[in-house]
Tab-separated table of N, CA and C in Angstrom:
chain	number	residue	atom	x	y	z
A	200	MET	N	-90.664	-96.113	-46.178
A	200	MET	CA	-90.071	-96.537	-44.927
A	200	MET	C	-89.054	-95.471	-44.494
A	201	THR	N	-89.066	-95.106	-43.234
A	201	THR	CA	-88.119	-94.112	-42.731
A	201	THR	C	-86.734	-94.725	-42.590
A	202	ILE	N	-85.726	-93.873	-42.495
A	202	ILE	CA	-84.360	-94.351	-42.295
A	202	ILE	C	-84.279	-95.142	-40.986
A	203	LYS	N	-84.927	-94.642	-39.954
A	203	LYS	CA	-84.937	-95.350	-38.669
A	203	LYS	C	-85.492	-96.758	-38.842
A	204	ALA	N	-86.621	-96.880	-39.521
A	204	ALA	CA	-87.229	-98.198	-39.740
A	204	ALA	C	-86.330	-99.085	-40.599
A	205	MET	N	-85.679	-98.492	-41.596
A	205	MET	CA	-84.758	-99.256	-42.438
A	205	MET	C	-83.605	-99.824	-41.606
A	206	LEU	N	-83.036	-98.996	-40.739
A	206	LEU	CA	-81.923	-99.443	-39.905
A	206	LEU	C	-82.374	-100.507	-38.911
A	207	GLN	N	-83.557	-100.341	-38.346
A	207	GLN	CA	-84.081	-101.349	-37.424
A	207	GLN	C	-84.317	-102.667	-38.154
A	208	THR	N	-84.761	-102.595	-39.402
A	208	THR	CA	-84.941	-103.797	-40.213
A	208	THR	C	-83.615	-104.530	-40.405
A	209	CYS	N	-82.529	-103.768	-40.471
A	209	CYS	CA	-81.182	-104.344	-40.624
A	209	CYS	C	-80.621	-104.857	-39.298
A	210	GLY	N	-81.366	-104.659	-38.199
A	210	GLY	CA	-80.949	-105.168	-36.909
A	210	GLY	C	-80.221	-104.181	-36.016
A	211	TYR	N	-80.205	-102.899	-36.398
A	211	TYR	CA	-79.536	-101.886	-35.589
A	211	TYR	C	-80.480	-101.299	-34.539
A	212	ALA	N	-79.934	-101.018	-33.354
A	212	ALA	CA	-80.650	-100.223	-32.354
A	212	ALA	C	-80.465	-98.774	-32.778
A	213	VAL	N	-81.548	-97.991	-32.790
A	213	VAL	CA	-81.496	-96.651	-33.372
A	213	VAL	C	-82.018	-95.605	-32.397
A	214	ASN	N	-81.246	-94.534	-32.254
A	214	ASN	CA	-81.722	-93.316	-31.609
A	214	ASN	C	-81.840	-92.292	-32.719
A	215	ALA	N	-82.990	-91.692	-32.874
A	215	ALA	CA	-83.208	-90.718	-33.946
A	215	ALA	C	-83.605	-89.379	-33.335
A	216	PHE	N	-83.038	-88.317	-33.884
A	216	PHE	CA	-83.296	-86.971	-33.388
A	216	PHE	C	-83.614	-86.051	-34.560
A	217	ASN	N	-84.509	-85.092	-34.328
A	217	ASN	CA	-84.802	-84.058	-35.327
A	217	ASN	C	-83.982	-82.803	-35.073
A	218	ASP	N	-83.402	-82.701	-33.904
A	218	ASP	CA	-82.632	-81.523	-33.509
A	218	ASP	C	-81.182	-81.939	-33.262
A	219	PRO	N	-80.227	-81.438	-34.047
A	219	PRO	CA	-78.830	-81.846	-33.875
A	219	PRO	C	-78.243	-81.450	-32.518
A	220	LEU	N	-78.736	-80.384	-31.919
A	220	LEU	CA	-78.225	-79.984	-30.605
A	220	LEU	C	-78.627	-80.997	-29.530
A	221	LEU	N	-79.858	-81.495	-29.613
A	221	LEU	CA	-80.289	-82.551	-28.689
A	221	LEU	C	-79.517	-83.842	-28.950
A	222	ALA	N	-79.278	-84.133	-30.219
A	222	ALA	CA	-78.514	-85.337	-30.573
A	222	ALA	C	-77.091	-85.256	-30.033
A	223	LEU	N	-76.445	-84.105	-30.167
A	223	LEU	CA	-75.091	-83.931	-29.644
A	223	LEU	C	-75.057	-84.065	-28.127
A	224	ASP	N	-76.043	-83.481	-27.465
A	224	ASP	CA	-76.113	-83.591	-26.017
A	224	ASP	C	-76.234	-85.055	-25.596
A	225	HIS	N	-77.103	-85.781	-26.265
A	225	HIS	CA	-77.281	-87.205	-25.965
A	225	HIS	C	-75.999	-87.975	-26.251
A	226	PHE	N	-75.362	-87.678	-27.373
A	226	PHE	CA	-74.126	-88.367	-27.740
A	226	PHE	C	-73.024	-88.095	-26.708
A	227	ARG	N	-72.913	-86.873	-26.256
A	227	ARG	CA	-71.891	-86.533	-25.250
A	227	ARG	C	-72.064	-87.370	-23.977
A	228	ARG	N	-73.301	-87.607	-23.612
A	228	ARG	CA	-73.580	-88.370	-22.399
A	228	ARG	C	-73.501	-89.878	-22.596
A	229	HIS	N	-73.652	-90.333	-23.854
A	229	HIS	CA	-73.739	-91.774	-24.119
A	229	HIS	C	-72.862	-92.211	-25.291
A	230	SER	N	-71.765	-91.527	-25.546
A	230	SER	CA	-70.960	-91.825	-26.741
A	230	SER	C	-70.476	-93.274	-26.780
A	231	HIS	N	-70.269	-93.875	-25.623
A	231	HIS	CA	-69.810	-95.263	-25.569
A	231	HIS	C	-70.871	-96.243	-26.088
A	232	ASP	N	-72.110	-95.811	-26.199
A	232	ASP	CA	-73.194	-96.665	-26.697
A	232	ASP	C	-73.322	-96.656	-28.222
A	233	TYR	N	-72.567	-95.795	-28.886
A	233	TYR	CA	-72.720	-95.615	-30.327
A	233	TYR	C	-71.571	-96.247	-31.102
A	234	GLY	N	-71.924	-97.076	-32.071
A	234	GLY	CA	-70.926	-97.622	-32.987
A	234	GLY	C	-70.856	-96.814	-34.268
A	235	ARG	N	-72.008	-96.262	-34.662
A	235	ARG	CA	-72.112	-95.509	-35.902
A	235	ARG	C	-73.037	-94.312	-35.687
A	236	VAL	N	-72.735	-93.236	-36.403
A	236	VAL	CA	-73.603	-92.063	-36.401
A	236	VAL	C	-73.863	-91.681	-37.850
A	237	ILE	N	-75.137	-91.521	-38.173
A	237	ILE	CA	-75.553	-91.101	-39.511
A	237	ILE	C	-76.240	-89.754	-39.380
A	238	SER	N	-75.839	-88.815	-40.225
A	238	SER	CA	-76.460	-87.492	-40.216
A	238	SER	C	-76.884	-87.109	-41.616
A	239	ASP	N	-77.995	-86.422	-41.703
A	239	ASP	CA	-78.367	-85.806	-42.968
A	239	ASP	C	-77.437	-84.619	-43.177
A	240	MET	N	-77.222	-84.235	-44.399
A	240	MET	CA	-76.381	-83.091	-44.702
A	240	MET	C	-77.049	-81.789	-44.266
A	241	ILE	N	-78.360	-81.718	-44.428
A	241	ILE	CA	-79.095	-80.488	-44.104
A	241	ILE	C	-79.827	-80.680	-42.781
A	242	LEU	N	-79.434	-79.882	-41.790
A	242	LEU	CA	-80.014	-79.935	-40.455
A	242	LEU	C	-80.533	-78.551	-40.074
A	243	PRO	N	-81.396	-78.465	-39.056
A	243	PRO	CA	-81.995	-77.178	-38.698
A	243	PRO	C	-81.022	-76.107	-38.199
A	244	SER	N	-80.052	-76.453	-37.358
A	244	SER	CA	-79.233	-75.405	-36.741
A	244	SER	C	-77.751	-75.460	-37.093
A	245	MET	N	-77.354	-76.439	-37.894
A	245	MET	CA	-75.971	-76.565	-38.349
A	245	MET	C	-75.964	-77.529	-39.526
A	246	SER	N	-74.862	-77.573	-40.241
A	246	SER	CA	-74.780	-78.532	-41.341
A	246	SER	C	-74.477	-79.922	-40.788
A	247	GLY	N	-74.742	-80.918	-41.583
A	247	GLY	CA	-74.411	-82.279	-41.181
A	247	GLY	C	-72.918	-82.455	-40.964
A	248	LEU	N	-72.112	-81.775	-41.758
A	248	LEU	CA	-70.662	-81.863	-41.594
A	248	LEU	C	-70.224	-81.243	-40.268
A	249	GLU	N	-70.847	-80.142	-39.903
A	249	GLU	CA	-70.569	-79.514	-38.613
A	249	GLU	C	-70.956	-80.464	-37.473
A	250	PHE	N	-72.086	-81.109	-37.632
A	250	PHE	CA	-72.540	-82.079	-36.639
A	250	PHE	C	-71.521	-83.205	-36.492
A	251	ILE	N	-71.068	-83.757	-37.606
A	251	ILE	CA	-70.094	-84.852	-37.582
A	251	ILE	C	-68.778	-84.390	-36.957
A	252	LYS	N	-68.349	-83.172	-37.250
A	252	LYS	CA	-67.133	-82.646	-36.616
A	252	LYS	C	-67.275	-82.643	-35.096
A	253	ASN	N	-68.441	-82.248	-34.601
A	253	ASN	CA	-68.684	-82.247	-33.161
A	253	ASN	C	-68.717	-83.660	-32.589
A	254	ILE	N	-69.269	-84.590	-33.327
A	254	ILE	CA	-69.267	-85.997	-32.902
A	254	ILE	C	-67.836	-86.484	-32.755
A	255	ARG	N	-67.006	-86.163	-33.743
A	255	ARG	CA	-65.607	-86.595	-33.732
A	255	ARG	C	-64.801	-85.943	-32.610
A	256	ILE	N	-65.172	-84.746	-32.198
A	256	ILE	CA	-64.503	-84.102	-31.058
A	256	ILE	C	-64.766	-84.908	-29.788
A	257	VAL	N	-65.998	-85.357	-29.629
A	257	VAL	CA	-66.364	-86.142	-28.444
A	257	VAL	C	-65.706	-87.514	-28.492
A	258	ASN	N	-65.778	-88.175	-29.647
A	258	ASN	CA	-65.193	-89.509	-29.792
A	258	ASN	C	-64.669	-89.677	-31.219
A	259	PRO	N	-63.362	-89.488	-31.410
A	259	PRO	CA	-62.770	-89.575	-32.752
A	259	PRO	C	-62.887	-90.956	-33.399
A	260	GLU	N	-63.180	-91.965	-32.621
A	260	GLU	CA	-63.273	-93.331	-33.152
A	260	GLU	C	-64.658	-93.667	-33.708
A	261	THR	N	-65.610	-92.790	-33.527
A	261	THR	CA	-66.970	-93.052	-33.989
A	261	THR	C	-67.014	-93.124	-35.514
A	262	VAL	N	-67.655	-94.147	-36.022
A	262	VAL	CA	-67.837	-94.320	-37.461
A	262	VAL	C	-68.982	-93.399	-37.888
A	263	THR	N	-68.721	-92.557	-38.897
A	263	THR	CA	-69.701	-91.530	-39.274
A	263	THR	C	-70.053	-91.584	-40.752
A	264	PHE	N	-71.313	-91.269	-41.019
A	264	PHE	CA	-71.850	-91.250	-42.376
A	264	PHE	C	-72.690	-89.997	-42.578
A	265	ILE	N	-72.678	-89.496	-43.789
A	265	ILE	CA	-73.536	-88.367	-44.181
A	265	ILE	C	-74.515	-88.865	-45.239
A	266	MET	N	-75.777	-88.460	-45.112
A	266	MET	CA	-76.784	-88.729	-46.144
A	266	MET	C	-76.971	-87.454	-46.958
A	267	THR	N	-76.943	-87.600	-48.271
A	267	THR	CA	-77.083	-86.428	-49.124
A	267	THR	C	-77.591	-86.820	-50.508
A	268	ALA	N	-78.227	-85.867	-51.147
A	268	ALA	CA	-78.643	-86.045	-52.539
A	268	ALA	C	-77.632	-85.390	-53.472
A	269	SER	N	-76.643	-84.731	-52.906
A	269	SER	CA	-75.643	-83.998	-53.683
A	269	SER	C	-74.415	-84.857	-53.963
A	270	ASP	N	-73.771	-84.597	-55.068
A	270	ASP	CA	-72.512	-85.266	-55.393
A	270	ASP	C	-71.305	-84.428	-54.995
A	271	ASP	N	-71.526	-83.210	-54.516
A	271	ASP	CA	-70.437	-82.285	-54.220
A	271	ASP	C	-69.772	-82.514	-52.867
A	272	ILE	N	-70.160	-83.511	-52.145
A	272	ILE	CA	-69.639	-83.721	-50.796
A	272	ILE	C	-68.234	-84.314	-50.788
A	273	LYS	N	-67.762	-84.814	-51.889
A	273	LYS	CA	-66.470	-85.495	-51.941
A	273	LYS	C	-65.300	-84.587	-51.582
A	274	ASP	N	-65.442	-83.285	-51.728
A	274	ASP	CA	-64.348	-82.356	-51.482
A	274	ASP	C	-64.399	-81.718	-50.098
A	275	THR	N	-64.979	-82.392	-49.127
A	275	THR	CA	-65.059	-81.812	-47.787
A	275	THR	C	-63.738	-82.020	-47.060
A	276	CYS	N	-63.522	-81.232	-46.029
A	276	CYS	CA	-62.293	-81.358	-45.245
A	276	CYS	C	-62.462	-82.332	-44.088
A	277	ILE	N	-63.591	-82.975	-44.001
A	277	ILE	CA	-63.836	-83.922	-42.915
A	277	ILE	C	-63.679	-85.344	-43.445
A	278	ASP	N	-63.123	-86.187	-42.627
A	278	ASP	CA	-62.904	-87.577	-43.001
A	278	ASP	C	-64.132	-88.396	-42.617
A	279	LEU	N	-64.958	-88.680	-43.593
A	279	LEU	CA	-66.170	-89.472	-43.362
A	279	LEU	C	-65.871	-90.943	-43.613
A	280	ASP	N	-66.598	-91.803	-42.939
A	280	ASP	CA	-66.450	-93.233	-43.182
A	280	ASP	C	-67.314	-93.694	-44.348
A	281	GLY	N	-68.278	-92.870	-44.728
A	281	GLY	CA	-69.115	-93.224	-45.855
A	281	GLY	C	-70.128	-92.147	-46.178
A	282	ILE	N	-70.590	-92.173	-47.406
A	282	ILE	CA	-71.629	-91.263	-47.873
A	282	ILE	C	-72.805	-92.111	-48.313
A	283	ILE	N	-73.966	-91.771	-47.826
A	283	ILE	CA	-75.195	-92.471	-48.189
A	283	ILE	C	-75.954	-91.556	-49.131
A	284	HIS	N	-76.059	-91.973	-50.367
A	284	HIS	CA	-76.700	-91.140	-51.386
A	284	HIS	C	-78.210	-91.369	-51.410
A	285	LYS	N	-78.929	-90.259	-51.525
A	285	LYS	CA	-80.391	-90.300	-51.647
A	285	LYS	C	-80.760	-90.380	-53.114
A	286	PRO	N	-81.816	-91.017	-53.462
A	286	PRO	CA	-82.750	-91.765	-52.609
A	286	PRO	C	-82.084	-93.025	-52.052
A	287	ILE	N	-82.485	-93.394	-50.867
A	287	ILE	CA	-81.843	-94.479	-50.136
A	287	ILE	C	-82.633	-95.771	-50.310
A	288	LEU	N	-81.913	-96.812	-50.704
A	288	LEU	CA	-82.494	-98.144	-50.817
A	288	LEU	C	-81.970	-98.992	-49.668
A	289	LEU	N	-82.796	-99.865	-49.137
A	289	LEU	CA	-82.440	-100.670	-47.973
A	289	LEU	C	-81.141	-101.445	-48.199
A	290	ASP	N	-81.001	-102.097	-49.324
A	290	ASP	CA	-79.790	-102.885	-49.588
A	290	ASP	C	-78.544	-102.007	-49.618
A	291	ASP	N	-78.650	-100.835	-50.241
A	291	ASP	CA	-77.514	-99.917	-50.296
A	291	ASP	C	-77.146	-99.409	-48.909
A	292	LEU	N	-78.147	-99.060	-48.121
A	292	LEU	CA	-77.914	-98.570	-46.768
A	292	LEU	C	-77.223	-99.644	-45.934
A	293	SER	N	-77.736	-100.837	-45.966
A	293	SER	CA	-77.165	-101.935	-45.199
A	293	SER	C	-75.726	-102.210	-45.615
A	294	ARG	N	-75.465	-102.214	-46.891
A	294	ARG	CA	-74.127	-102.469	-47.410
A	294	ARG	C	-73.151	-101.357	-46.998
A	295	THR	N	-73.582	-100.111	-47.104
A	295	THR	CA	-72.714	-98.970	-46.800
A	295	THR	C	-72.339	-98.928	-45.327
A	296	ILE	N	-73.299	-99.039	-44.438
A	296	ILE	CA	-72.963	-98.917	-43.020
A	296	ILE	C	-72.404	-100.218	-42.438
A	297	GLY	N	-72.623	-101.318	-43.109
A	297	GLY	CA	-72.118	-102.601	-42.630
A	297	GLY	C	-70.672	-102.866	-42.981
A	298	LYS	N	-70.069	-102.023	-43.809
A	298	LYS	CA	-68.684	-102.222	-44.216
A	298	LYS	C	-67.709	-102.067	-43.065
A	299	ARG	N	-68.109	-101.371	-42.048
A	299	ARG	CA	-67.197	-101.051	-40.935
A	299	ARG	C	-67.332	-102.053	-39.849
């Protein structure tokens, strides 16, 4: 099951993008529609942390999460609302993003 399908199963409306630049453009135009933003750590044209920094510039109140298989993310300079560790299980995903 894809992350998008998992989130929809949990009752979330989901916009999914493969290109972080398109996602940022969409977010800039519709930031008021977003309660949460989830990014993979590895993206095509920037890191997930860079993406989240840009999200926070547009709207500092946005709740943000990074998905990663690495344990080294704890020492980042960005204030994340949560880390979603891979492999992702539906119950863990729902619990992590539902805390906010």
